[in-house]
GROMACS .gro file of C-alpha atoms in nm:
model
  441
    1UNK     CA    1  -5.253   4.570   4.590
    2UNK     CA    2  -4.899   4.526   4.441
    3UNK     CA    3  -4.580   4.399   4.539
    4UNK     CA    4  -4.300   4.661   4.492
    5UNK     CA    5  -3.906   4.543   4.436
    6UNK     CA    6  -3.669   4.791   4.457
    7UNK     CA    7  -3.436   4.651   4.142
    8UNK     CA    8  -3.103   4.726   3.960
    9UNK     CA    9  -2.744   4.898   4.107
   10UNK     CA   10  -2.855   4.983   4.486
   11UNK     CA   11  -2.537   4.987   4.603
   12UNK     CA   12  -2.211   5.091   4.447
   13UNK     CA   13  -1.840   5.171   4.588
   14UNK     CA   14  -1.613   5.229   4.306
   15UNK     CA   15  -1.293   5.270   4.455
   16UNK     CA   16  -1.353   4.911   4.643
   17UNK     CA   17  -1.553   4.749   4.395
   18UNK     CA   18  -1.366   4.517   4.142
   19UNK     CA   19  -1.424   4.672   3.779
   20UNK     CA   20  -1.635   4.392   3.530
   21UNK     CA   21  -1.917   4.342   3.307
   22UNK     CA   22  -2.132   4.101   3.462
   23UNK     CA   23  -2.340   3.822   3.276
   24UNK     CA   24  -2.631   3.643   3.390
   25UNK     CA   25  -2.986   3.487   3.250
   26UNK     CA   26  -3.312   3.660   3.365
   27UNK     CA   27  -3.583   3.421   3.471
   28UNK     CA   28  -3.737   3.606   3.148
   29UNK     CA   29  -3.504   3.331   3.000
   30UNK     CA   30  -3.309   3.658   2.795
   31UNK     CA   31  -2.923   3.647   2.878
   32UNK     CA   32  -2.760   4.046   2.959
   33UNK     CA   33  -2.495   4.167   2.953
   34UNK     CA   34  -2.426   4.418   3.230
   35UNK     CA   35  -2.211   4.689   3.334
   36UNK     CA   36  -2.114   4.780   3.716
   37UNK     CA   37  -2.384   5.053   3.707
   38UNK     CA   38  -2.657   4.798   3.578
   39UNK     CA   39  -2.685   4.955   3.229
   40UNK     CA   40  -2.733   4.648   2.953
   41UNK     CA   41  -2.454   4.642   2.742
   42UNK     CA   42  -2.562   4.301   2.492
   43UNK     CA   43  -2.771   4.076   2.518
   44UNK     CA   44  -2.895   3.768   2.373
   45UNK     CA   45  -3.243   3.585   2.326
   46UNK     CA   46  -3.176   3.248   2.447
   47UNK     CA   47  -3.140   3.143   2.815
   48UNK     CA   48  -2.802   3.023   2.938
   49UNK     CA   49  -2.816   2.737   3.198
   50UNK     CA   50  -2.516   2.881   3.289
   51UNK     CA   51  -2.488   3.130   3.015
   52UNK     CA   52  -2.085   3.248   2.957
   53UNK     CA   53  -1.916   3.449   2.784
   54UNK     CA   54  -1.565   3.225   2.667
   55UNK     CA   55  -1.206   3.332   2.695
   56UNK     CA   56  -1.093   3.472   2.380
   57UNK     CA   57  -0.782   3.290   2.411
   58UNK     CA   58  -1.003   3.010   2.351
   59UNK     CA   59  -1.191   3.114   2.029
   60UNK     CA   60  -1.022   3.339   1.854
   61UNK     CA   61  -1.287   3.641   1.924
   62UNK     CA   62  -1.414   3.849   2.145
   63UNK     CA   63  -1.767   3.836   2.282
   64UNK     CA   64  -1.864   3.461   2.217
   65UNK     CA   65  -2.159   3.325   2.421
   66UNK     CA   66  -2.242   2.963   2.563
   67UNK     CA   67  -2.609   2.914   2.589
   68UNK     CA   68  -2.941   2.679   2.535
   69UNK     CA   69  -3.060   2.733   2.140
   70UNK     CA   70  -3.391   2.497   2.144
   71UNK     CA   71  -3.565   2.305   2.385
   72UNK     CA   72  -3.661   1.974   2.412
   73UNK     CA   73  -4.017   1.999   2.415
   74UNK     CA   74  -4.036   1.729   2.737
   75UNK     CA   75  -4.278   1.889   2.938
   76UNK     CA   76  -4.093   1.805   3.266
   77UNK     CA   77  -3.898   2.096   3.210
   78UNK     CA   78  -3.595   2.112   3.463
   79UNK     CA   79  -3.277   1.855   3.365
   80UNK     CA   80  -3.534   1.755   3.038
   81UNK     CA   81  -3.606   2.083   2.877
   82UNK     CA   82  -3.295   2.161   2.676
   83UNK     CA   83  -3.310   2.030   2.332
   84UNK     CA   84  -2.969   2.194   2.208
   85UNK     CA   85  -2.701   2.363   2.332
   86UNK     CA   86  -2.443   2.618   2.205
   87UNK     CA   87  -2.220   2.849   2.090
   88UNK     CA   88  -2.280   3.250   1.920
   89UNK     CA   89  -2.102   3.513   1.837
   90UNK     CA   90  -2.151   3.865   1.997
   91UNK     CA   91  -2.374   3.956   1.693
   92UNK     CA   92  -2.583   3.670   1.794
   93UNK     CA   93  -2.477   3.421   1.476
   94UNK     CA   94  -2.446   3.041   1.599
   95UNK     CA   95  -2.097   2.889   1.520
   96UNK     CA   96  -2.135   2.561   1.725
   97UNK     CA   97  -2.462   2.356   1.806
   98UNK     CA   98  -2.508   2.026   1.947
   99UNK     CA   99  -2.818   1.841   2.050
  100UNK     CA  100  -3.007   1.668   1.817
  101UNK     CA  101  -2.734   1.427   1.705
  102UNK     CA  102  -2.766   1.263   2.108
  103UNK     CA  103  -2.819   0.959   2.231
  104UNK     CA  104  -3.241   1.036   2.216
  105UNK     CA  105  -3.246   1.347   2.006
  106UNK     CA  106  -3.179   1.593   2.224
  107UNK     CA  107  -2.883   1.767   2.447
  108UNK     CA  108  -3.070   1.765   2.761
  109UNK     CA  109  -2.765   1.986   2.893
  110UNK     CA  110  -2.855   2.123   3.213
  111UNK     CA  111  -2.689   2.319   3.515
  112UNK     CA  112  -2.318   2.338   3.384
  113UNK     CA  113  -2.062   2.337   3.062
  114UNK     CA  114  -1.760   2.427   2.971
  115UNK     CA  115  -1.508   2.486   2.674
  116UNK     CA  116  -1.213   2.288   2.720
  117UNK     CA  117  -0.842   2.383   2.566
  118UNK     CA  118  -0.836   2.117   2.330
  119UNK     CA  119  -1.167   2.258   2.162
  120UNK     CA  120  -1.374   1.998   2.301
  121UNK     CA  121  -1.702   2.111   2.548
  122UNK     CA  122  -1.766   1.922   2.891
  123UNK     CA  123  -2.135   1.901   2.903
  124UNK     CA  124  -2.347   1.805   3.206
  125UNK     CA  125  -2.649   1.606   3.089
  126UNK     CA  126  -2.959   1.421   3.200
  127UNK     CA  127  -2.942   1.085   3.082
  128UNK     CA  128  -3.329   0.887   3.095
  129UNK     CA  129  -3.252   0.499   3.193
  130UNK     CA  130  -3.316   0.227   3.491
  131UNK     CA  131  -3.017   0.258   3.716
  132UNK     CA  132  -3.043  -0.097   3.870
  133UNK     CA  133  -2.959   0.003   4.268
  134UNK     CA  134  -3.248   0.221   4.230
  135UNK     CA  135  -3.548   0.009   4.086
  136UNK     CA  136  -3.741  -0.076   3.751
  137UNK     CA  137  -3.815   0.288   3.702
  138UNK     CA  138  -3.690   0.468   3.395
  139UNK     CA  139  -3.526   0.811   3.638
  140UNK     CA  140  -3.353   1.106   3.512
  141UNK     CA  141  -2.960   0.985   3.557
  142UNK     CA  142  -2.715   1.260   3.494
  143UNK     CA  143  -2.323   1.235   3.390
  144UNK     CA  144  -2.111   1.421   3.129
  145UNK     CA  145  -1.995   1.414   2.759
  146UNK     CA  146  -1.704   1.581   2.639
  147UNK     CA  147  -1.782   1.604   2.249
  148UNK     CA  148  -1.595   1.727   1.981
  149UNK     CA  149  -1.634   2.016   1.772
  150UNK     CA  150  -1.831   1.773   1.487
  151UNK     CA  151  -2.097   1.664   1.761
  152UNK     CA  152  -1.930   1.310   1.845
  153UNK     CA  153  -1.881   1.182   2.200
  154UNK     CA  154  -1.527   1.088   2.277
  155UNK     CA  155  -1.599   1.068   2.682
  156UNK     CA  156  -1.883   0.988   2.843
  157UNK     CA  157  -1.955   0.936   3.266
  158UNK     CA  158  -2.293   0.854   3.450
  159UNK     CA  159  -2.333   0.915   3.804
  160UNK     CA  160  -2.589   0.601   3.835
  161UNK     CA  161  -2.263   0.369   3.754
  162UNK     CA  162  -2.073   0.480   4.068
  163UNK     CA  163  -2.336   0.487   4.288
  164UNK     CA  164  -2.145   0.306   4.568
  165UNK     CA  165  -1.839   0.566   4.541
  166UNK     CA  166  -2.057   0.826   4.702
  167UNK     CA  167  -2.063   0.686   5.040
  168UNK     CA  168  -2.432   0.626   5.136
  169UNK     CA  169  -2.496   0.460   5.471
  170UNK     CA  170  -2.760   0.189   5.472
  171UNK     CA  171  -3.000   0.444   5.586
  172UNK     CA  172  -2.930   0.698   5.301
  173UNK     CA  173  -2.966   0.403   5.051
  174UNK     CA  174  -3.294   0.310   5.204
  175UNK     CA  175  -3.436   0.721   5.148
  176UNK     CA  176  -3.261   0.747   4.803
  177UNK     CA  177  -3.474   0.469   4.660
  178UNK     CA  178  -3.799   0.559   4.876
  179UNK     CA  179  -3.754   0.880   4.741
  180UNK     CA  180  -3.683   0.792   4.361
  181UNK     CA  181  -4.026   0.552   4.440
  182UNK     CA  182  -4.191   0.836   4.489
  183UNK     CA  183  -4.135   1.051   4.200
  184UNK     CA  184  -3.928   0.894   3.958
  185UNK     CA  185  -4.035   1.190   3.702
  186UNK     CA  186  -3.875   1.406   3.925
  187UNK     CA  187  -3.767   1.709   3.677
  188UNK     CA  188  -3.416   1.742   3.892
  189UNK     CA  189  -3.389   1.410   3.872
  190UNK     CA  190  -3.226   1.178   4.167
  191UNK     CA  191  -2.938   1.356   4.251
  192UNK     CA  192  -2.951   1.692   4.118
  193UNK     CA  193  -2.616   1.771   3.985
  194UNK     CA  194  -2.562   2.106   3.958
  195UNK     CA  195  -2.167   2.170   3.845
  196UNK     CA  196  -1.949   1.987   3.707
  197UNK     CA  197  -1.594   2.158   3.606
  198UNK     CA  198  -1.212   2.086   3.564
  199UNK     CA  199  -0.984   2.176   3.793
  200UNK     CA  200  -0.686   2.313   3.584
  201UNK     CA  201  -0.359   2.357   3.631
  202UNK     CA  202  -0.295   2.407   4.036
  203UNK     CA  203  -0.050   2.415   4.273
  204UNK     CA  204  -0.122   2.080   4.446
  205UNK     CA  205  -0.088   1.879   4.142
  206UNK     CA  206   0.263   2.086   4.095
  207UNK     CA  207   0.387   1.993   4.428
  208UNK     CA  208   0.288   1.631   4.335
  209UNK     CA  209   0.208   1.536   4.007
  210UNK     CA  210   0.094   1.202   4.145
  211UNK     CA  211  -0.169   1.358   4.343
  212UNK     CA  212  -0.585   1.304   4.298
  213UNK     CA  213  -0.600   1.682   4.154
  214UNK     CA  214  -0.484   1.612   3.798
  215UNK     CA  215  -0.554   1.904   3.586
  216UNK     CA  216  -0.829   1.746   3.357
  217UNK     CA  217  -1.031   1.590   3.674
  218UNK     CA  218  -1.381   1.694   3.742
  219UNK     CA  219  -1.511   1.870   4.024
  220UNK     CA  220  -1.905   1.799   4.077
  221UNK     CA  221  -2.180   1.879   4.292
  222UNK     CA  222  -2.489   1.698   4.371
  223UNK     CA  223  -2.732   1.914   4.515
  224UNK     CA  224  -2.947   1.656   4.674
  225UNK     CA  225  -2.726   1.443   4.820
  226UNK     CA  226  -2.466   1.715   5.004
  227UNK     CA  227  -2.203   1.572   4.833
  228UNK     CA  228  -1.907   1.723   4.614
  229UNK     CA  229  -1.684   1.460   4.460
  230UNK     CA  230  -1.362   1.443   4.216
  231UNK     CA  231  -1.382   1.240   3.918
  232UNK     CA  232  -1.066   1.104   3.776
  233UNK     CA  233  -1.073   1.154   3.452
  234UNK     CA  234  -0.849   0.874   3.346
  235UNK     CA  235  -1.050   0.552   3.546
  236UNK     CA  236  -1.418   0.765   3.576
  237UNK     CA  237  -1.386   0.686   3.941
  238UNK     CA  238  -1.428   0.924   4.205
  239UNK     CA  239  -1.125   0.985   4.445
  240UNK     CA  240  -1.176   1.239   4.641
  241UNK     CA  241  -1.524   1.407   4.817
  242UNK     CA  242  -1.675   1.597   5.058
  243UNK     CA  243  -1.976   1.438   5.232
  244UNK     CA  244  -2.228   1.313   5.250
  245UNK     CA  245  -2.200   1.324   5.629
  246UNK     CA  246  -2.022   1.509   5.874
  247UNK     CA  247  -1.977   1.483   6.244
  248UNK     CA  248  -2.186   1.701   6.471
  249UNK     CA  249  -2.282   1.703   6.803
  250UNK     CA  250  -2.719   1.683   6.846
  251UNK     CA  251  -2.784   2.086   6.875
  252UNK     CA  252  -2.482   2.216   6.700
  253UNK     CA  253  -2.688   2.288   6.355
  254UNK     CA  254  -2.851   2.583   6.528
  255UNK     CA  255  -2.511   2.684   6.534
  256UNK     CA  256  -2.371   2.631   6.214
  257UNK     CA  257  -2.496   2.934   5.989
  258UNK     CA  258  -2.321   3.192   6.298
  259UNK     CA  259  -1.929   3.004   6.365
  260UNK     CA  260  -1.710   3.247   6.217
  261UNK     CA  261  -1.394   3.167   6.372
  262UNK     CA  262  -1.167   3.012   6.118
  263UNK     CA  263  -0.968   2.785   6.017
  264UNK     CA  264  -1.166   2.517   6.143
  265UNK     CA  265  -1.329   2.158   6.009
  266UNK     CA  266  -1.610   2.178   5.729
  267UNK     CA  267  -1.917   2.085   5.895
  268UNK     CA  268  -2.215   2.009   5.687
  269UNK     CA  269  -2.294   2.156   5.336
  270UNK     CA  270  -2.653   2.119   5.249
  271UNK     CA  271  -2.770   2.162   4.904
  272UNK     CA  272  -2.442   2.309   4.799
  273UNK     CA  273  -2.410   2.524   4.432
  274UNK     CA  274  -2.105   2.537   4.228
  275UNK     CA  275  -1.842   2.430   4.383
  276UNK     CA  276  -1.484   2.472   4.228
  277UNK     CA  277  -1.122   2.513   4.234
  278UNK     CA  278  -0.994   2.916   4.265
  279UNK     CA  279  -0.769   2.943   3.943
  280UNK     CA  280  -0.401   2.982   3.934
  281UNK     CA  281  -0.348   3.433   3.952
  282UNK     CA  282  -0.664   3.480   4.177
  283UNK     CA  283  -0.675   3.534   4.540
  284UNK     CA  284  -0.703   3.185   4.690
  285UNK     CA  285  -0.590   2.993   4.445
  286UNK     CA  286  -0.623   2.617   4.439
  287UNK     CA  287  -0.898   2.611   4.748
  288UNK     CA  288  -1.215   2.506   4.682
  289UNK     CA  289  -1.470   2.776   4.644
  290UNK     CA  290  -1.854   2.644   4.696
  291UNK     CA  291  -2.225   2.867   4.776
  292UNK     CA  292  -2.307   2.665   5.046
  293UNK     CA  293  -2.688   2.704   5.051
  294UNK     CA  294  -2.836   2.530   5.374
  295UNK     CA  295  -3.118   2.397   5.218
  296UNK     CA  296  -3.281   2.086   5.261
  297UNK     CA  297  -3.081   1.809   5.128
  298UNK     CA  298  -2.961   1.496   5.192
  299UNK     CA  299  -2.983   1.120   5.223
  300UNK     CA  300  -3.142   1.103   5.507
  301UNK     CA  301  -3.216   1.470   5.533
  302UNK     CA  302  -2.959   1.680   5.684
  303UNK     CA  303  -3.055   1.845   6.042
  304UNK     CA  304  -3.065   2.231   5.990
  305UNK     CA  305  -3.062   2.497   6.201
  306UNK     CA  306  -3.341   2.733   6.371
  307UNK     CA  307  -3.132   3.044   6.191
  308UNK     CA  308  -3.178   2.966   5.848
  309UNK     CA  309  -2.891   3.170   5.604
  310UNK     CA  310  -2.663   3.088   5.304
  311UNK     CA  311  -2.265   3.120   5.307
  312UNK     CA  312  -2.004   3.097   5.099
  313UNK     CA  313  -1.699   2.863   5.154
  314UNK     CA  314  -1.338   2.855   5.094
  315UNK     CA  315  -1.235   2.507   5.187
  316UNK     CA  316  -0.855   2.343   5.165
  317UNK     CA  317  -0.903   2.086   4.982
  318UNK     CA  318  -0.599   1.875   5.142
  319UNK     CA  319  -0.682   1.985   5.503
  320UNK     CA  320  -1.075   1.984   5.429
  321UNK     CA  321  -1.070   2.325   5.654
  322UNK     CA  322  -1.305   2.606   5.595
  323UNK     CA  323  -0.997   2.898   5.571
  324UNK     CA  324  -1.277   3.204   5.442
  325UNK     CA  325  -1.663   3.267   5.485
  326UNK     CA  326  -1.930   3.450   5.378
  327UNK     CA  327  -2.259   3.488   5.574
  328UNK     CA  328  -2.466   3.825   5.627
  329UNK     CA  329  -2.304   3.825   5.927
  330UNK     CA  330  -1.960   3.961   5.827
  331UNK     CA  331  -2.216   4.258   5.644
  332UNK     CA  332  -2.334   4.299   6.026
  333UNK     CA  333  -2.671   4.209   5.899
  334UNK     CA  334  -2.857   3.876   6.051
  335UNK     CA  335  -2.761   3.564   5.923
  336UNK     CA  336  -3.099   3.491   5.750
  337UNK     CA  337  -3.074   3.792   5.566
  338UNK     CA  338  -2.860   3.624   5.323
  339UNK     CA  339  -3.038   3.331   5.205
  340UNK     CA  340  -3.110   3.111   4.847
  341UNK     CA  341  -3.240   2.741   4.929
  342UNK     CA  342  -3.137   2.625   4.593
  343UNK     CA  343  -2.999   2.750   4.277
  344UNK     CA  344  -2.659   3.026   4.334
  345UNK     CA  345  -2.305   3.071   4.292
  346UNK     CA  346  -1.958   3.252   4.372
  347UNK     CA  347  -1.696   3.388   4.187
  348UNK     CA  348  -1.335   3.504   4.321
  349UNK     CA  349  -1.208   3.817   4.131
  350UNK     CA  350  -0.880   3.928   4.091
  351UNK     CA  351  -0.860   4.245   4.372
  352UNK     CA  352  -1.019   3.979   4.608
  353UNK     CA  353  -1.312   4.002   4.645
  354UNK     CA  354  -1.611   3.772   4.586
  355UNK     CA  355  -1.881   3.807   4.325
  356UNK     CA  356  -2.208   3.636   4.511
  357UNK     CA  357  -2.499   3.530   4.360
  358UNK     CA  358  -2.826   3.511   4.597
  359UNK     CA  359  -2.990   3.308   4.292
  360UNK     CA  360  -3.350   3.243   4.426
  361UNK     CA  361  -3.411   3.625   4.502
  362UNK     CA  362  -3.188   3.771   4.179
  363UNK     CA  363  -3.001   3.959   4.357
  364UNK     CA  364  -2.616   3.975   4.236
  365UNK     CA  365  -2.343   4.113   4.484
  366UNK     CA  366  -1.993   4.144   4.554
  367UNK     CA  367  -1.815   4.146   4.895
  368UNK     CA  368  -1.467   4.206   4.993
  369UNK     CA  369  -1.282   3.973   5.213
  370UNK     CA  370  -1.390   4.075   5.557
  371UNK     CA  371  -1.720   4.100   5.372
  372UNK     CA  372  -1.771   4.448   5.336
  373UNK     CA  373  -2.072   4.455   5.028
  374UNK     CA  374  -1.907   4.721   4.788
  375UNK     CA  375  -2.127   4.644   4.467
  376UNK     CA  376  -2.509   4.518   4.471
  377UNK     CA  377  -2.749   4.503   4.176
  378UNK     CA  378  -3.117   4.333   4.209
  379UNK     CA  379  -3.243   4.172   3.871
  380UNK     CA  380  -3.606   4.310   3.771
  381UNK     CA  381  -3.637   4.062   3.474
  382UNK     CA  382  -3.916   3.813   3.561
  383UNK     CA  383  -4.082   3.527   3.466
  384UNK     CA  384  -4.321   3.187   3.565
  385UNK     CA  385  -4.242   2.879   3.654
  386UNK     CA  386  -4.330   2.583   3.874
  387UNK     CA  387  -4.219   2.696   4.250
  388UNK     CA  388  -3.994   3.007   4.111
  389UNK     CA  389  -3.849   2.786   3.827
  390UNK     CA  390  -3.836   2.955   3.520
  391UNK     CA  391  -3.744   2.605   3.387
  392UNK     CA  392  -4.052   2.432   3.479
  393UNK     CA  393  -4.333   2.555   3.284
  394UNK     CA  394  -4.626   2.323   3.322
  395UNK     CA  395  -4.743   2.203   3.689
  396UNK     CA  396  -4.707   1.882   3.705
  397UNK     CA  397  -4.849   1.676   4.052
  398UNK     CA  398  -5.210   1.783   4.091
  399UNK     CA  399  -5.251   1.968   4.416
  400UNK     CA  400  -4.892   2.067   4.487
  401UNK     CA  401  -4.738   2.275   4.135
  402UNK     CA  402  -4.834   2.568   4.029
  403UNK     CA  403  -4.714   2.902   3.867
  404UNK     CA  404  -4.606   3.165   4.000
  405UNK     CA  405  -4.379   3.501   3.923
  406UNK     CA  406  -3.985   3.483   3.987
  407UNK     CA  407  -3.709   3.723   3.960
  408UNK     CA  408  -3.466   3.369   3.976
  409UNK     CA  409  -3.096   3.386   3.865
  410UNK     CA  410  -2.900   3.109   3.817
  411UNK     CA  411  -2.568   3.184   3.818
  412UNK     CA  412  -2.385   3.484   3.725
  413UNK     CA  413  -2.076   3.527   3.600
  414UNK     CA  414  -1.773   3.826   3.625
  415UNK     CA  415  -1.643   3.914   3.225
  416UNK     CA  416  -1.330   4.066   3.184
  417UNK     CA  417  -1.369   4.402   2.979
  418UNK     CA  418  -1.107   4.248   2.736
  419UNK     CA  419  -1.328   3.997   2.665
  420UNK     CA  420  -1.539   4.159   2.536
  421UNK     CA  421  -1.580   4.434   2.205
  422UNK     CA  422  -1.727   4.705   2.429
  423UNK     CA  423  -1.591   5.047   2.464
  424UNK     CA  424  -1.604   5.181   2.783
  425UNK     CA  425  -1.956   5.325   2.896
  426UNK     CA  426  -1.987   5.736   2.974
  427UNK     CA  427  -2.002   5.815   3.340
  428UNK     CA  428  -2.319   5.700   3.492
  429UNK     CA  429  -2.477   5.788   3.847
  430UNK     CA  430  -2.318   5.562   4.116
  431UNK     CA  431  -2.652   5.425   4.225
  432UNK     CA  432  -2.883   5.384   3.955
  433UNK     CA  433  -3.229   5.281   4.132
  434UNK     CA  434  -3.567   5.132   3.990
  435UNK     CA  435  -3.882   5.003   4.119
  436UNK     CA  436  -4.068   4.732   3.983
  437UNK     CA  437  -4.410   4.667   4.041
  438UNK     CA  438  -4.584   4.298   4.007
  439UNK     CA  439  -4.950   4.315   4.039
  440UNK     CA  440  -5.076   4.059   4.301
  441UNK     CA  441  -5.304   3.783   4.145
   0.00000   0.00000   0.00000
């Protein structure tokens, strides 16, 4: 017996489909390049945790590459694994690499990056230390370091110092620590953060430069706790947030995944991926943009409904109003037909439409906005891990891990053809179809 995928382009409308290359790292930890047709155009043999390709206007060349060089050699995997972390050129040479001169030897970058404008690179990281309001326990804390081109530090944040800006009820406190009790060698560590970007320049902090939405303030997500805060870059403190709780009536969750009418409140995110602010030109621009995954999550756990399903969110950020949606729904498909528990992301793109990433199954896709799918490819690069993580090699709680075959994505992201020194690819089938085969075990 075999399991049979059906994997690459399966669906393609040209004249509605926005025109990029597409990035993204297979769970066989290899980072592609891709063309609308699915064709590989580059690639690269390192994973990317996100991999992406950087604005020329940034360094000087086309085709440059952020991804994971070396790895740590902690055999937690997950937040642990990365030992350093990088920069190469489209012909694969490295011109930036950070991660052994760390606090503790190694980068442990995990889930998010980015190059800033004044050369400097935001890095999310897992930092190993007792956070007091948790214990005696040694945990995986996370927070971010902007360093400088020559490797030093000259910002650093940690989520387990601000704690008490997150706004856990008595009750969440009391399941945060039972929880980090439990498995302090939890490779996601406590929180899970999953994004962490800057805003930019935007039209609220135009209209009032006082405002909370300073350019250089960070947008993060952690996964585990339904939250998405805004870190002021000046103080470190976080002034603005979404969650961790949300009104709802006892019932409504069953609900949740099927409202469509908008605008209306945000109701509750649950395990939320990438959320960020829609850049100034795009469709959008200056809402919040998040993959809202609807799996479990919280502190205490979210209530979720019967119909389980992903969406993606466009949310005001000054009205907190969901103003655009995505569920399988608005492809007149049912709701749990679009669905990644964990891991995903979303991408606005210049003609309008959204670039989707259904992370846990691979599958890469692109909607317009009354959610019409115009472009869908299905990765067929696998690989092992620990429940579908290609990050966590080595089970690790007797009687609960163990391996097993995933076609796992990430994140994905759209690349200008300008970025890149490409020359446009011959004319290719519309639909270019393939079938891969995984025998059972």
């Amino acid at each position: 017996m075999a399991f049979v995928r059906l994997t690459g382009v399966t669906y393609y409308e040209p004249e509605s489909a926005h025109d990029s290359y597409i990035v993204f790292t297979g769970a066989d930890s290899v980072t592609r390049l891709i063309d609308m047709h699915g064709a590989v155009r580059h690639e690269w043999s390192y994973a990317g945790v996100p991999p992406r390709i950087l604005d020329p206007a940034l360094t000087g060349r086309l085709g440059d590459v952020g991804v994971q060089l070396s790895l740590s050699g902690d055999p937690r995997g997950g937040i642990y694994a990365n030992g350093t972390v990088g920069q190469l050129t489209w012909d694969g040479d490295r011109v930036w690499e950070w991660g052994t001169q760390a606090p503790g030897g190694a980068a442990r970058q995990n889930h998010d990056w980015e190059l800033l404008a004044n050369g400097n690179r935001l890095l999310l990281v897992t930092i190993p230390r007792v956070v007091p309001r948790l214990g005696s326990a040694v945990v995986g804390d996370q927070g971010l370091y902007e360093v400088a081109p020559d490797g030093s530090i000259v910002w650093e944040w940690r989520v387990g110092d601000h704690l008490d800006e997150l706004g856990f009820s008595e009750a969440g406190w009391d399941a945060l620590r039972e929880t980090v009790a439990r498995d302090p060698d939890d490779a996601w560590g406590y929180l899970e953060i999953n994004s962490a970007k800057t805003l930019g320049p935007n039209r609220w902090h135009r209209a009032d430069p006082d405002s909370v939405f300073q350019p250089d303030n960070i947008l993060i997500s952690s996964r585990k706790a339904n939250v998405v805060a805004l870190i002021d870059k000046a103080s470190g403190s976080i002034v603005w947030k979404l969650g961790p709780y949300f009104d709802a009536e006892a019932g409504a969750q069953h609900q949740r995944i099927n409202a469509h009418k908008v605008p209306r409140p945000l109701d509750q995110i649950s395990g939320q991926h990438n959320p960020h602010l829609i850049a100034d030109g795009l469709p959008g621009a200056g809402h919040i943009l998040v993959f809202d995954n609807q799996g479990g999550a919280g502190y205490p756990p979210a209530a979720l409904g019967i119909y389980a399903g992903s969406r993606v969110l466009e949310i005001d950020p000054t009205t907190r109003q969901i103003v655009w949606q995505y569920t399988a729904e608005d492809s007149g498909l049912p709701s749990w037909t679009f669905f990644s528990s964990f891991v995903s992301n979303a991408q606005r793109l210049p003609n309008g439409n959204t670039l989707i990433t259904e992370g846990m199954t691979g599958r890469l896709f692109q909607v317009t906005p009354r959610g019409d799918v115009v472009w869908e490819y299905v990765s067929p690069y696998e690989g092992r891990g620990v429940a579908g993580e290609p990050e966590v090699h080595e089970p690790r709680v007797p009687g609960v891990d163990r391996l097993s075959d995933t076609p796992l994505v990430y994140r994905s992201q759209a690349v200008p053809a300008e970025w890149v020194p490409l020359e446009p690819h011959p004319d290719l089938a519309a639909v270019d179809l393939r079938t891969t085969v995984r025998p059972t075990t």
